[in-house]
Amino acid sequence: MDCIFCKIASGEIKGSFVGENDWFVAFDDINPVAPTHVLVIPREHVKSLEELTAFDDEVLKSLFDLVDEIVRSKGIKDSGFRLIVNQGRDSGQEVEHLHFHILGGRKLGRLG
């Protein structure tokens, strides 16, 4: 498989993780759209949200625990942040490996 996120998660491509646990790793986006722009990805290749829902509650809890750890460490928990998933080409998803964007550090515009 030639998935860049799988290579980052496995360490094949060196990166600096800003957070990690048994199921997920997080790193700063290389093309940030906000002062804080972190990507959180599953360690194993998961293509879609539908695939993620097949995991048990422990895995899903670990995702939100990691998000909480990151927003605290980045200093954006109290001021606010946005957690975004782009699903499919029409949403702008560029890498077919499920990933979550954490955006914050400034006032974000309204959606819609």
PDB file of N, CA, C and O in Angstrom, residues 7-8 10-17:
ATOM      1  N   LYS A   7       2.613   5.469   6.158  1.00  0.00           N
ATOM      2  CA  LYS A   7       4.066   5.592   6.275  1.00  0.00           C
ATOM      3  C   LYS A   7       4.449   6.513   7.434  1.00  0.00           C
ATOM      4  O   LYS A   7       5.430   6.254   8.132  1.00  0.00           O
ATOM      5  N   ILE A   8       3.688   7.574   7.657  1.00  0.00           N
ATOM      6  CA  ILE A   8       3.946   8.469   8.786  1.00  0.00           C
ATOM      7  C   ILE A   8       3.658   7.741  10.096  1.00  0.00           C
ATOM      8  O   ILE A   8       4.466   7.771  11.030  1.00  0.00           O
ATOM      9  N   SER A  10       3.674   4.590  10.777  1.00  0.00           N
ATOM     10  CA  SER A  10       4.604   3.489  11.045  1.00  0.00           C
ATOM     11  C   SER A  10       6.023   3.972  11.318  1.00  0.00           C
ATOM     12  O   SER A  10       6.865   3.192  11.756  1.00  0.00           O
ATOM     13  N   GLY A  11       6.310   5.248  11.022  1.00  0.00           N
ATOM     14  CA  GLY A  11       7.657   5.773  11.204  1.00  0.00           C
ATOM     15  C   GLY A  11       8.527   5.649   9.968  1.00  0.00           C
ATOM     16  O   GLY A  11       9.684   6.053   9.980  1.00  0.00           O
ATOM     17  N   GLU A  12       7.974   5.075   8.889  1.00  0.00           N
ATOM     18  CA  GLU A  12       8.728   4.960   7.645  1.00  0.00           C
ATOM     19  C   GLU A  12       9.090   6.353   7.115  1.00  0.00           C
ATOM     20  O   GLU A  12      10.178   6.567   6.596  1.00  0.00           O
ATOM     21  N   ILE A  13       8.167   7.291   7.262  1.00  0.00           N
ATOM     22  CA  ILE A  13       8.444   8.701   6.992  1.00  0.00           C
ATOM     23  C   ILE A  13       8.564   9.370   8.350  1.00  0.00           C
ATOM     24  O   ILE A  13       7.636   9.307   9.160  1.00  0.00           O
ATOM     25  N   LYS A  14       9.707   9.965   8.601  1.00  0.00           N
ATOM     26  CA  LYS A  14       9.956  10.577   9.899  1.00  0.00           C
ATOM     27  C   LYS A  14       9.115  11.834  10.064  1.00  0.00           C
ATOM     28  O   LYS A  14       9.005  12.649   9.161  1.00  0.00           O
ATOM     29  N   GLY A  15       8.527  11.935  11.224  1.00  0.00           N
ATOM     30  CA  GLY A  15       7.737  13.104  11.555  1.00  0.00           C
ATOM     31  C   GLY A  15       7.822  13.340  13.045  1.00  0.00           C
ATOM     32  O   GLY A  15       8.357  12.523  13.785  1.00  0.00           O
ATOM     33  N   SER A  16       7.303  14.438  13.456  1.00  0.00           N
ATOM     34  CA  SER A  16       7.302  14.771  14.875  1.00  0.00           C
ATOM     35  C   SER A  16       5.863  14.733  15.368  1.00  0.00           C
ATOM     36  O   SER A  16       5.056  15.592  15.019  1.00  0.00           O
ATOM     37  N   PHE A  17       5.556  13.720  16.154  1.00  0.00           N
ATOM     38  CA  PHE A  17       4.206  13.586  16.682  1.00  0.00           C
ATOM     39  C   PHE A  17       3.978  14.587  17.809  1.00  0.00           C
ATOM     40  O   PHE A  17       4.837  14.792  18.656  1.00  0.00           O
TER      41      PHE A  17
END
